[in-house]
Coordinates of C-alpha atoms in Angstrom, one line a residue:
Chain A
M1 CA -29.5 -0.1 6.0
N2 CA -27.9 3.0 7.4
H3 CA -26.0 5.0 4.9
H4 CA -23.7 7.8 5.7
P5 CA -22.3 9.3 2.5
L6 CA -19.1 10.5 4.2
R7 CA -18.4 7.2 5.9
D8 CA -19.2 5.3 2.7
A9 CA -16.8 7.5 0.8
F10 CA -14.1 6.8 3.4
A11 CA -14.7 3.1 3.1
V12 CA -14.3 3.3 -0.7
Q13 CA -11.1 5.3 -0.4
R14 CA -9.6 3.0 2.2
R15 CA -10.3 0.0 -0.1
V16 CA -8.8 1.7 -3.1
I17 CA -5.7 2.8 -1.3
G18 CA -5.3 -0.7 0.1
A19 CA -5.6 -2.2 -3.4
L20 CA -3.1 0.4 -4.8
L21 CA -0.7 -0.4 -2.0
L22 CA -0.7 -4.1 -2.9
R23 CA -0.5 -3.4 -6.6
E24 CA 2.5 -1.1 -5.9
V25 CA 4.3 -3.7 -3.8
I26 CA 3.9 -6.3 -6.5
T27 CA 5.1 -4.2 -9.4
R28 CA 7.9 -2.7 -7.5
Y29 CA 9.3 -5.6 -5.6
G30 CA 7.7 -8.6 -7.1
R31 CA 7.3 -11.9 -5.4
H32 CA 10.8 -13.0 -5.8
N33 CA 13.5 -13.5 -3.1
I34 CA 12.9 -11.1 -0.2
G35 CA 10.3 -9.1 -2.1
V36 CA 8.5 -6.7 0.1
L37 CA 11.3 -6.5 2.6
W38 CA 13.1 -4.2 0.2
I39 CA 10.8 -1.4 1.2
M40 CA 12.7 -1.3 4.5
L41 CA 16.1 -2.6 3.3
E42 CA 16.6 0.0 0.6
P43 CA 16.6 3.0 2.9
M44 CA 18.4 1.0 5.5
L45 CA 21.3 0.3 3.2
F46 CA 21.4 4.0 2.1
T47 CA 21.5 5.1 5.7
L48 CA 24.1 2.5 6.7
G49 CA 26.3 3.6 3.8
V50 CA 26.2 7.3 4.7
S51 CA 26.7 6.6 8.4
G52 CA 29.7 4.5 7.6
L53 CA 31.2 7.2 5.4
W54 CA 30.7 9.8 8.0
Y55 CA 32.2 7.5 10.7
I56 CA 35.3 6.8 8.6
G57 CA 35.5 10.6 7.8
R58 CA 35.8 11.0 11.6
I59 CA 33.1 13.7 11.6
H60 CA 32.5 12.7 15.2
T61 CA 35.8 14.1 16.2
L62 CA 34.6 17.6 15.3
T63 CA 31.8 17.8 17.9
D64 CA 30.5 16.1 21.0
I65 CA 27.5 14.6 19.1
P66 CA 27.9 10.9 18.4
V67 CA 28.3 10.5 14.6
I68 CA 26.2 7.4 14.1
A69 CA 23.1 8.8 15.8
F70 CA 23.7 12.1 14.0
A71 CA 23.8 10.3 10.6
I72 CA 20.8 8.1 11.3
T73 CA 18.6 10.9 12.4
G74 CA 19.7 13.3 9.6
Y75 CA 19.6 10.8 6.8
S76 CA 16.4 9.1 7.7
S77 CA 14.7 12.5 7.8
V78 CA 15.9 13.4 4.3
L79 CA 14.8 10.0 3.0
A80 CA 11.3 10.4 4.3
W81 CA 10.4 13.6 2.4
R82 CA 12.8 13.1 -0.6
N83 CA 11.8 9.6 -1.5
T84 CA 8.1 10.4 -1.1
A85 CA 8.2 13.4 -3.3
N86 CA 10.3 11.5 -5.9
R87 CA 7.9 8.6 -6.0
C88 CA 5.0 11.0 -6.6
V89 CA 6.7 12.5 -9.6
K90 CA 4.9 11.2 -12.8
A91 CA 3.0 8.7 -10.6
I92 CA -0.2 9.0 -12.6
E93 CA 1.0 7.8 -16.0
P94 CA 1.8 4.2 -14.9
N95 CA -1.6 4.1 -13.2
L96 CA -3.6 5.7 -15.9
A97 CA -5.3 2.5 -17.0
L98 CA -6.6 2.0 -13.4
M99 CA -8.3 5.4 -13.6
Y100 CA -10.9 3.8 -15.8
H101 CA -12.4 2.7 -12.5
R102 CA -14.4 5.6 -11.2
N103 CA -13.3 5.1 -7.6
V104 CA -9.6 5.3 -8.3
K105 CA -8.7 9.0 -8.0
V106 CA -5.4 10.8 -8.5
I107 CA -5.1 11.5 -4.8
D108 CA -5.3 7.8 -4.0
V109 CA -2.2 7.1 -6.2
F110 CA -0.2 9.8 -4.3
I111 CA -1.4 8.6 -0.9
S112 CA -0.6 5.0 -1.5
R113 CA 2.9 5.8 -2.8
T114 CA 3.5 8.1 0.1
I115 CA 2.4 5.5 2.6
L116 CA 4.7 2.9 1.1
E117 CA 7.7 5.2 1.1
L118 CA 7.0 6.4 4.7
A119 CA 6.5 2.9 5.9
G120 CA 9.9 2.0 4.5
A121 CA 11.7 5.0 5.9
T122 CA 10.0 4.6 9.3
A123 CA 10.9 0.9 9.5
S124 CA 14.5 1.6 8.5
F125 CA 14.9 4.4 11.0
A126 CA 13.4 2.3 13.9
V127 CA 15.3 -0.9 13.1
L128 CA 18.6 0.8 12.7
T129 CA 18.1 2.7 15.9
V130 CA 17.2 -0.5 17.8
I131 CA 20.1 -2.5 16.3
F132 CA 22.8 0.1 16.9
A133 CA 21.6 0.9 20.4
S134 CA 21.4 -2.8 21.3
I135 CA 24.9 -3.6 20.2
G136 CA 26.2 -0.4 21.9
I137 CA 27.4 1.5 18.8
M138 CA 25.2 4.4 19.9
K139 CA 23.2 5.3 23.0
W140 CA 19.5 4.7 23.3
P141 CA 17.5 7.8 22.5
H142 CA 17.1 10.2 25.4
D143 CA 13.3 10.7 25.1
I144 CA 11.0 9.0 22.6
A145 CA 8.2 11.6 22.7
P146 CA 9.9 14.4 20.7
I147 CA 11.2 11.8 18.2
L148 CA 7.6 10.7 17.5
E149 CA 6.5 14.3 17.3
G150 CA 9.3 15.3 14.9
W151 CA 8.7 12.2 12.8
L152 CA 5.0 12.7 12.5
L153 CA 5.5 16.3 11.5
L154 CA 8.0 15.2 8.9
A155 CA 5.5 12.5 7.6
W156 CA 2.8 15.2 7.3
F157 CA 5.3 17.4 5.4
S158 CA 6.1 14.4 3.1
F159 CA 2.4 14.0 2.3
A160 CA 2.0 17.7 1.4
L161 CA 5.2 17.8 -0.6
G162 CA 4.2 14.6 -2.5
F163 CA 0.8 16.1 -3.4
I164 CA 2.4 19.3 -4.7
I165 CA 5.4 17.8 -6.6
G166 CA 3.2 15.0 -7.9
A167 CA 0.5 17.3 -9.2
I168 CA 2.9 19.8 -10.7
S169 CA 4.9 17.1 -12.4
E170 CA 1.7 16.1 -14.4
R171 CA 1.5 19.6 -15.8
S172 CA 5.1 20.3 -16.8
E173 CA 8.0 18.1 -17.8
L174 CA 10.3 20.8 -16.4
I175 CA 9.6 20.1 -12.8
E176 CA 10.9 16.5 -13.1
R177 CA 14.3 17.8 -14.0
V178 CA 14.3 20.8 -11.7
W179 CA 13.0 18.8 -8.7
H180 CA 16.1 16.6 -8.8
I181 CA 18.3 19.6 -8.7
I182 CA 16.3 21.1 -5.8
T183 CA 16.5 17.9 -3.7
Y184 CA 20.2 17.7 -4.3
L185 CA 20.6 21.2 -3.0
L186 CA 18.1 20.8 -0.2
F187 CA 19.9 17.7 1.1
P188 CA 22.8 19.6 2.8
L189 CA 20.5 22.5 3.8
S190 CA 17.7 20.4 5.3
G191 CA 19.4 19.8 8.6
A192 CA 20.8 16.4 7.8
L193 CA 24.4 17.7 7.8
Y194 CA 24.4 20.2 10.6
M195 CA 22.8 21.2 13.9
V196 CA 21.4 24.7 13.9
H197 CA 23.5 25.4 17.0
W198 CA 26.7 25.0 15.0
L199 CA 25.8 27.8 12.6
P200 CA 26.5 31.5 13.0
K201 CA 23.6 33.6 14.3
G202 CA 22.6 35.1 11.0
M203 CA 22.8 31.8 9.2
Q204 CA 20.6 30.2 11.9
E205 CA 17.7 32.6 11.2
I206 CA 17.9 31.8 7.5
M207 CA 18.0 28.1 7.9
L208 CA 15.1 28.0 10.3
W209 CA 12.9 29.2 7.4
L210 CA 13.2 25.7 6.0
P211 CA 10.4 23.7 7.5
M212 CA 12.2 20.3 7.5
V213 CA 15.1 21.7 9.6
H214 CA 12.6 21.9 12.5
G215 CA 11.7 18.2 12.1
V216 CA 15.4 17.2 12.3
E217 CA 16.0 19.4 15.3
I218 CA 13.0 18.0 17.2
I219 CA 14.1 14.4 16.5
R220 CA 17.7 15.2 17.6
H221 CA 16.4 16.9 20.7
G222 CA 14.7 13.5 21.5
F223 CA 17.9 11.6 20.7
F224 CA 20.5 13.7 22.5
G225 CA 18.6 15.6 25.2
E226 CA 20.4 18.7 26.3
V227 CA 23.9 17.9 25.0
V228 CA 23.4 20.4 22.2
P229 CA 20.7 23.1 22.3
T230 CA 18.1 22.7 19.6
Y231 CA 16.1 25.5 18.0
E232 CA 12.9 23.8 16.8
N233 CA 9.5 25.5 16.5
P234 CA 6.9 22.7 16.1
V235 CA 4.1 25.3 15.7
Y236 CA 5.8 26.9 12.7
F237 CA 6.5 23.5 11.1
A238 CA 2.8 22.5 11.6
L239 CA 1.6 25.8 10.2
V240 CA 3.8 25.4 7.1
N241 CA 2.5 21.8 6.7
L242 CA -1.0 23.0 6.9
I243 CA -0.5 25.6 4.2
L244 CA 1.4 23.2 2.0
T245 CA -1.4 20.6 2.4
L246 CA -4.0 23.0 1.3
I247 CA -2.0 24.0 -1.7
G248 CA -1.3 20.4 -2.5
L249 CA -5.0 19.4 -2.2
A250 CA -6.0 22.2 -4.6
L251 CA -3.3 21.2 -7.1
V252 CA -4.3 17.5 -6.9
K253 CA -8.0 18.3 -7.4
E254 CA -7.1 20.4 -10.4
C255 CA -4.9 17.6 -11.7
G256 CA -7.8 15.1 -11.3
R257 CA -10.0 17.2 -13.6
R258 CA -7.5 17.0 -16.4
V259 CA -6.6 13.3 -16.2
Q260 CA -7.9 11.2 -19.1
P261 CA -7.7 7.5 -18.7
Q262 CA -6.1 5.8 -21.7
Chain B
M1 CA -31.5 5.0 -13.6
I2 CA -28.6 6.9 -15.0
S3 CA -29.0 10.4 -16.5
L4 CA -26.8 12.8 -18.3
K5 CA -28.0 16.4 -18.3
Q6 CA -26.6 19.0 -20.6
I7 CA -23.2 17.4 -20.8
T8 CA -20.4 19.3 -22.6
K9 CA -16.9 18.2 -23.0
Y10 CA -14.0 20.2 -24.4
Y11 CA -10.4 19.1 -24.9
S12 CA -7.5 21.5 -25.1
T13 CA -5.6 21.3 -28.4
R14 CA -2.8 23.3 -29.8
S15 CA -5.3 25.3 -31.8
G16 CA -7.6 26.1 -29.0
Q17 CA -10.6 24.3 -27.4
H18 CA -12.1 21.3 -29.2
C19 CA -15.7 20.5 -28.5
V20 CA -16.4 16.8 -28.3
L21 CA -19.8 16.7 -26.7
D22 CA -22.2 19.6 -27.0
G23 CA -25.1 19.5 -24.6
V24 CA -25.8 15.8 -24.4
D25 CA -29.0 14.6 -22.6
L26 CA -29.5 11.0 -22.0
T27 CA -31.4 8.7 -19.6
I28 CA -30.8 5.0 -19.2
H29 CA -33.6 3.0 -17.4
P30 CA -33.1 -0.3 -15.7
G31 CA -33.0 -3.1 -18.3
E32 CA -32.6 -0.7 -21.2
K33 CA -30.4 -1.8 -24.1
L34 CA -29.0 1.2 -25.8
G35 CA -26.7 1.4 -28.8
I36 CA -24.7 4.4 -29.7
L37 CA -23.7 5.0 -33.3
G38 CA -21.1 7.4 -34.5
R39 CA -18.0 7.7 -36.7
N40 CA -14.5 7.4 -35.3
G41 CA -13.8 10.5 -33.2
S42 CA -17.5 11.4 -32.9
G43 CA -17.2 11.3 -29.1
K44 CA -18.7 7.9 -28.4
S45 CA -15.9 6.7 -26.1
T46 CA -15.8 10.1 -24.4
M47 CA -19.5 9.7 -23.6
I48 CA -19.0 6.2 -22.3
R49 CA -16.2 7.4 -20.1
I50 CA -18.3 10.2 -18.7
L51 CA -21.1 7.8 -18.1
S52 CA -18.7 5.5 -16.1
G53 CA -17.3 8.4 -14.2
A54 CA -13.7 7.7 -15.4
E55 CA -13.7 11.2 -16.9
L56 CA -15.5 14.4 -15.8
P57 CA -17.5 16.5 -18.1
T58 CA -16.5 20.2 -18.7
S59 CA -20.1 21.1 -17.6
G60 CA -23.4 19.3 -17.0
R61 CA -24.6 16.8 -14.5
V62 CA -24.3 13.0 -14.2
Q63 CA -26.5 11.0 -11.9
R64 CA -26.0 7.3 -11.2
G65 CA -28.9 5.6 -9.5
M66 CA -27.5 2.1 -10.3
S67 CA -24.1 0.5 -10.4
V68 CA -22.3 1.1 -13.6
S69 CA -19.3 -0.8 -15.0
W70 CA -16.1 0.8 -16.2
P71 CA -15.9 1.1 -20.0
L72 CA -15.2 -2.4 -21.3
A73 CA -12.8 -1.8 -24.0
F74 CA -9.9 -3.7 -25.7
G75 CA -7.1 -2.7 -23.4
G76 CA -7.9 -0.1 -20.8
A77 CA -8.6 -0.6 -17.1
F78 CA -5.8 -3.0 -16.6
Q79 CA -2.3 -2.6 -15.2
G80 CA -0.1 -4.0 -17.9
S81 CA 2.7 -5.2 -15.7
L82 CA 0.3 -7.1 -13.5
T83 CA -0.9 -10.6 -14.4
G84 CA -4.5 -11.3 -15.3
L85 CA -5.0 -12.8 -11.9
D86 CA -3.5 -9.8 -10.1
N87 CA -5.7 -7.5 -12.1
L88 CA -8.7 -9.5 -11.1
K89 CA -7.7 -9.2 -7.4
F90 CA -7.2 -5.5 -7.8
I91 CA -10.5 -4.8 -9.4
C92 CA -12.3 -7.1 -6.8
R93 CA -10.7 -5.1 -4.0
I94 CA -11.8 -1.8 -5.5
Y95 CA -15.4 -3.0 -5.9
N96 CA -15.5 -4.7 -2.5
I97 CA -16.0 -8.3 -3.5
D98 CA -14.0 -11.4 -2.5
Y99 CA -11.8 -12.4 -5.4
R100 CA -11.5 -16.0 -4.1
D101 CA -15.0 -16.7 -5.3
K102 CA -14.3 -15.4 -8.7
V103 CA -11.0 -16.8 -9.8
E104 CA -12.4 -20.0 -11.1
Y105 CA -15.1 -18.3 -13.1
V106 CA -12.8 -15.8 -14.7
E107 CA -10.1 -18.4 -15.4
D108 CA -12.7 -20.6 -17.0
F109 CA -14.5 -17.9 -19.0
T110 CA -11.4 -16.3 -20.4
E111 CA -9.7 -19.6 -21.4
L112 CA -6.4 -17.8 -21.0
G113 CA -4.6 -20.9 -19.7
K114 CA -1.2 -20.2 -18.4
F115 CA -1.5 -16.6 -19.6
F116 CA -3.9 -15.9 -16.7
R117 CA -0.7 -15.7 -14.6
E118 CA 1.3 -13.7 -17.1
P119 CA 1.5 -9.9 -17.4
V120 CA -1.5 -8.4 -19.2
K121 CA 0.9 -6.5 -21.5
S122 CA 1.7 -9.8 -23.2
Y123 CA -2.0 -10.4 -24.1
S124 CA -3.5 -9.9 -27.6
S125 CA -6.4 -7.5 -27.8
G126 CA -8.8 -10.4 -28.0
M127 CA -7.4 -11.9 -24.8
A128 CA -7.6 -8.5 -23.0
A129 CA -11.2 -8.1 -24.1
R130 CA -12.0 -11.6 -22.8
L131 CA -10.5 -10.7 -19.4
A132 CA -12.3 -7.4 -19.2
F133 CA -15.6 -8.9 -20.0
A134 CA -15.2 -11.8 -17.6
I135 CA -14.1 -9.6 -14.7
S136 CA -17.0 -7.3 -15.3
M137 CA -19.4 -10.3 -15.2
A138 CA -17.8 -11.4 -12.0
V139 CA -18.2 -8.0 -10.3
E140 CA -21.9 -7.8 -11.5
F141 CA -23.2 -4.4 -12.4
D142 CA -26.6 -3.1 -13.1
C143 CA -25.4 -1.4 -16.2
F144 CA -22.6 -2.5 -18.5
L145 CA -20.7 0.0 -20.7
I146 CA -19.4 -1.8 -23.7
D147 CA -16.9 0.0 -25.9
E148 CA -16.4 -2.2 -28.9
T149 CA -15.3 -5.2 -26.8
I150 CA -17.9 -7.4 -28.4
S151 CA -16.6 -6.8 -31.9
V152 CA -13.2 -8.4 -31.2
G153 CA -12.7 -12.0 -30.3
D154 CA -13.7 -15.1 -32.1
V155 CA -17.0 -16.9 -32.6
R156 CA -16.6 -18.8 -29.4
F157 CA -16.2 -15.6 -27.4
H158 CA -19.2 -14.1 -29.1
A159 CA -21.3 -17.1 -28.1
K160 CA -20.2 -16.9 -24.5
C161 CA -20.9 -13.1 -24.3
Q162 CA -24.2 -13.8 -25.9
Y163 CA -25.1 -16.2 -23.1
E164 CA -23.6 -14.4 -20.1
L165 CA -24.8 -10.9 -20.9
F166 CA -27.7 -11.1 -23.2
E167 CA -29.4 -14.2 -21.7
K168 CA -28.2 -14.7 -18.2
R169 CA -28.3 -11.0 -17.4
K170 CA -31.0 -9.8 -19.6
D171 CA -32.6 -7.8 -16.8
R172 CA -29.5 -5.5 -16.8
S173 CA -29.0 -2.4 -18.8
F174 CA -26.2 -1.9 -21.2
V175 CA -24.9 0.9 -23.4
M176 CA -23.0 -0.4 -26.4
V177 CA -20.9 1.8 -28.6
S178 CA -20.0 0.7 -32.1
H179 CA -19.5 1.9 -35.6
E180 CA -20.4 -1.5 -36.8
A181 CA -24.0 -2.0 -37.7
H182 CA -24.8 -5.6 -36.9
N183 CA -23.8 -5.5 -33.2
I184 CA -26.3 -2.8 -32.4
R185 CA -29.1 -4.2 -34.6
E186 CA -28.7 -7.6 -32.9
H187 CA -28.7 -6.5 -29.2
C188 CA -30.2 -3.1 -28.7
T189 CA -33.7 -1.9 -28.3
N190 CA -33.1 1.7 -29.1
A191 CA -30.2 3.7 -30.4
G192 CA -28.6 7.1 -30.4
V193 CA -26.5 8.7 -33.0
L194 CA -23.6 11.1 -32.2
V195 CA -22.9 13.7 -34.9
G196 CA -21.0 16.9 -34.3
G197 CA -21.1 16.5 -30.5
K198 CA -25.0 16.3 -30.5
L199 CA -26.8 13.1 -29.6
S200 CA -30.0 12.2 -31.4
M201 CA -32.2 9.4 -29.9
F202 CA -34.3 7.0 -31.9
S203 CA -36.7 4.3 -30.6
E204 CA -36.4 2.5 -33.9
I205 CA -33.0 1.1 -34.8
D206 CA -33.7 1.4 -38.5
A207 CA -34.4 5.1 -38.1
A208 CA -31.2 5.6 -36.3
Y209 CA -29.4 3.8 -39.1
A210 CA -30.9 5.9 -41.7
Y211 CA -29.8 9.1 -39.9
Y212 CA -26.4 7.6 -39.3
H213 CA -25.8 6.8 -42.9
E214 CA -27.1 10.2 -44.0
S215 CA -24.6 11.8 -41.6
I216 CA -21.7 9.8 -43.0
G217 CA -22.7 10.7 -46.6
N218 CA -22.4 14.3 -45.8

């Protein structure tokens, strides 16, 4: 038999994450009524509600950007990183018993929860876009490539953020409370509610420090084409993601050393 | 073979670092039946968890040359809100075996009846122990780590464990932790005693007992 330690380790991790995913689906959604479909429906209903509110609020009369597409792109982006990080907060405790199994690591819990959250957010984003574009409430996206690029970068950001927030929440009770305040404040700042072009010059520079703003800008570039200039810098976003990922991995590793199965 | 080399384990407490294991060396050979004696809080369960890999030592080396079970204890290792069956599936997936071949065996061994499909948190400690034991038998390990599981449960359960582990799988190793005398005397070929974070090994069970009782007396 040919044994490659690294390949074997990957195989184990894939199995563990798969098992955790199924476990998560069963405990969160159960096997009743539509069960697992809620993964997609929950973010969909959220996005629908917000889009509806903005439509009724006639935000679309203020600019030449179609409001439904604006709401869907903005709100889906927020959901991706916010839900992921929220689900990673205090994620270890309900899984502590499973840590009795040597192959189940702290990082697997975070990864499986992140995958589940992102799967839901992605499905919701895609399905809403297809439905609304098919029935003519909004136009089909101008170009799919930047949308994929922006979404993948946002997904990467979500992983890193999940690692960091998840690992820190195991150390201090404080972060759980503070994190909810931070997400609340970040929601309007993250690009969901504005296009960078609408802001005054000085403000633009400040907002572009926030990594997720770049993700939303890239996605909207793909949706609207050249209707409104966008100010994204994918290299900056990727670089921030890389740094956050390294910080996250270090924190998760440290967290794993302190976890005691009960 | 499994070996522990110079294992130390410290826990942080409000009043500083608390030493649980202090330079433990241990080797478990294939087929060896080892009993570990020690009072409550002497570090037996910590040692078992380090052997299994569920917990990492503060310093020292652990080498596992054979497959080792998770610590079979009353409650741990199960997700309480999942059913017994779902826990079986989960554990089978983790250890890469097909659960479909094992459902019947586990259902039969545990005699849980309809509770097999109820959340584990509704189980008594005896029921949880039966499930833990049965699943570990289904997965098949070279070395079983038994943390008091055998001492719960009724006569029937004891008889079944007796047959499954000590007869059918008598070529395997196990490490059994207990503060009760008779379990270790009955099943183990050698024994260690944990006192003050130090492990002393004895090839004669009676010698281990004498030392254990002496340590309690002090």
